[in-house]
Amino acid sequence: MCSADFLFVMRPSLGGRFVYEGINPAFESHLGISSDDIREMDVSNCMSRDDARSICEALRACLADGAEVRIRHRLAFRGRPQNMETTIVPVVDPAPVGAIWLIGSHRAMRNGAFEAASGGAEDAHVSINLASIQEDIQQRIASDLHDSTCQHLIAASLGLMRIRRNMSDPVSVERLCDEIDASIDEALREIRAFSYLLHPQNLTVDRLKAAIERYANGFAARTSLRVTTTIVPDVDRLPYEKQRALLRIVQEALTNIFRHAQATEVSIVIDATDSHFRLTVSDNGRGLRADYAKQGAKAMSIGVGIPAMRARLEQIGGSLDIRSDPATQRSGTVLRAVFPHGLATNRRGRRKATAFVRAQTGTH
């Protein structure tokens, strides 16, 4: 009650929305709404659209992963935008059929910490601190290695113990050897896949088109997924920073598919219009869970990778849309990223230069 941070309790509501259960006095004073009055109010009714969107992304990520989420973003709360760090933790009460609350805080960041993390651009709207998200992604992959891969190795170890007890039964020993082989193969597959997903492809060796194609081929070789790519050559004319952002978005999309989708096929397409590039990553997996998306609606965030992708796109003036039909089994998910490329001027310049050369040489 005495904390200067803005503390809150929320719970999920219908349609992927979130409502307040209560806030502390500091948050009451800043919002101008009492804790009693804010109860059952939707987040979008208490603040601006941009604030609500950024907060809801963090809430969905926390709800989907079932673990603490910490992000850095700019929030106004009906006043002047501030650099804030938001921390959210899920709390599950098993008594009322697994009721879930989301408890968290908004804390003002001081001493230039936010500016340092976002490159010092005070006026730039940076939704997520990418460094903290990437660290969280790596921690979660490490957790997956512990919780999943280690279990396969433990199963193999237990199989060896059972073999020792059944040496006189060749049929049982052969069956146990098959089980051990399967466990070790699965552990190796996961280790190779996670190791490759953590490896940052180097754009100084290849341009973007070749880098994505090589990464997709390596990803397919280390997983059971079939990956196809269709990429326009013009992406190689983008500035280095945009190429790097697009490559990281592809990597994070494949990470999410590998960890969550249970897919067998993935398609990566990059096409272009006169003013924009469009990246589409689609899979034939299980789609988003019904409680995070509904038919025809925008897909909800399923982990920290999606806020990271959205943040990268915002930095280059782009937008992210993720769609899925959870009502259809194995409907898959379609991720679409659109951002301006600024290449139209260059094309006009090339046409003018070509026309000038033709005029000089007398060709038509």
CSV table of N, CA and C in Angstrom, one decimal, residues 1 21 41 73-74 84 88 100 130 153 166 170-171 185 214-215 223 244 255 258 260 292 294 316 343 348-349 361:
chain,number,residue,atom,x,y,z
A,1,MET,N,0.8,-1.2,0.0
A,1,MET,CA,0.0,0.0,0.0
A,1,MET,C,0.9,1.3,0.0
A,21,GLU,N,-8.6,-6.1,-11.1
A,21,GLU,CA,-9.2,-6.5,-9.8
A,21,GLU,C,-8.9,-5.5,-8.7
A,41,MET,N,-13.0,-3.1,-14.6
A,41,MET,CA,-12.8,-2.2,-15.8
A,41,MET,C,-11.8,-2.9,-16.7
A,73,HIS,N,9.0,-0.2,-21.7
A,73,HIS,CA,8.3,0.5,-22.7
A,73,HIS,C,8.0,1.9,-22.2
A,74,ARG,N,7.3,2.7,-23.1
A,74,ARG,CA,6.9,4.1,-22.8
A,74,ARG,C,5.4,4.1,-22.6
A,84,MET,N,9.0,3.2,-18.6
A,84,MET,CA,8.6,2.4,-17.5
A,84,MET,C,9.1,0.9,-17.7
A,88,ILE,N,5.2,-8.6,-14.6
A,88,ILE,CA,4.0,-9.3,-14.4
A,88,ILE,C,4.2,-10.8,-14.0
A,100,ILE,N,-7.0,-17.7,-12.5
A,100,ILE,CA,-5.7,-17.1,-12.7
A,100,ILE,C,-5.8,-15.6,-12.5
A,130,LEU,N,14.7,-4.9,-26.1
A,130,LEU,CA,15.0,-6.1,-26.8
A,130,LEU,C,16.1,-6.9,-26.1
A,153,LEU,N,17.2,-38.0,-21.8
A,153,LEU,CA,18.4,-38.6,-21.3
A,153,LEU,C,18.2,-39.5,-20.1
A,166,ASN,N,17.5,-57.4,-17.0
A,166,ASN,CA,16.8,-58.3,-17.9
A,166,ASN,C,17.7,-58.9,-18.9
A,170,PRO,N,16.3,-61.8,-24.0
A,170,PRO,CA,16.7,-61.1,-25.2
A,170,PRO,C,15.6,-60.2,-25.8
A,171,VAL,N,14.4,-60.7,-25.7
A,171,VAL,CA,13.3,-59.9,-26.3
A,171,VAL,C,13.1,-58.6,-25.6
A,185,ASP,N,18.0,-40.2,-29.6
A,185,ASP,CA,17.7,-39.5,-30.9
A,185,ASP,C,16.9,-38.2,-30.7
A,214,ARG,N,20.0,-20.0,-46.1
A,214,ARG,CA,20.9,-20.9,-45.4
A,214,ARG,C,20.4,-21.3,-44.0
A,215,TYR,N,19.8,-20.2,-43.3
A,215,TYR,CA,19.3,-20.5,-41.9
A,215,TYR,C,18.1,-21.4,-42.0
A,223,THR,N,15.7,-30.3,-37.5
A,223,THR,CA,14.4,-30.5,-37.0
A,223,THR,C,13.6,-31.5,-37.9
A,244,ARG,N,19.3,-6.9,-40.8
A,244,ARG,CA,19.5,-7.6,-39.6
A,244,ARG,C,18.2,-7.8,-38.8
A,255,THR,N,11.8,-20.0,-34.0
A,255,THR,CA,11.9,-20.5,-32.6
A,255,THR,C,10.5,-20.8,-32.0
A,258,PHE,N,9.0,-24.0,-33.6
A,258,PHE,CA,9.7,-25.2,-33.1
A,258,PHE,C,9.2,-25.5,-31.7
A,260,HIS,N,6.4,-24.3,-30.0
A,260,HIS,CA,5.0,-24.3,-29.7
A,260,HIS,C,4.0,-25.0,-30.7
A,292,TYR,N,-6.6,-17.9,-26.5
A,292,TYR,CA,-5.8,-16.8,-26.9
A,292,TYR,C,-6.2,-16.1,-28.2
A,294,LYS,N,-9.6,-16.1,-31.4
A,294,LYS,CA,-10.9,-16.6,-31.8
A,294,LYS,C,-10.9,-16.4,-33.3
A,316,ILE,N,11.9,-0.1,-37.2
A,316,ILE,CA,12.1,0.2,-38.6
A,316,ILE,C,10.8,0.7,-39.3
A,343,LEU,N,12.9,2.0,-51.2
A,343,LEU,CA,13.7,1.6,-52.4
A,343,LEU,C,13.1,2.2,-53.7
A,348,ARG,N,13.6,4.7,-59.3
A,348,ARG,CA,13.4,5.8,-60.2
A,348,ARG,C,14.8,6.4,-60.6
A,349,GLY,N,15.7,6.4,-59.7
A,349,GLY,CA,17.0,6.9,-60.0
A,349,GLY,C,17.7,6.0,-61.0
A,361,THR,N,24.1,7.5,-75.8
A,361,THR,CA,24.6,6.5,-76.8
A,361,THR,C,23.7,6.4,-78.0
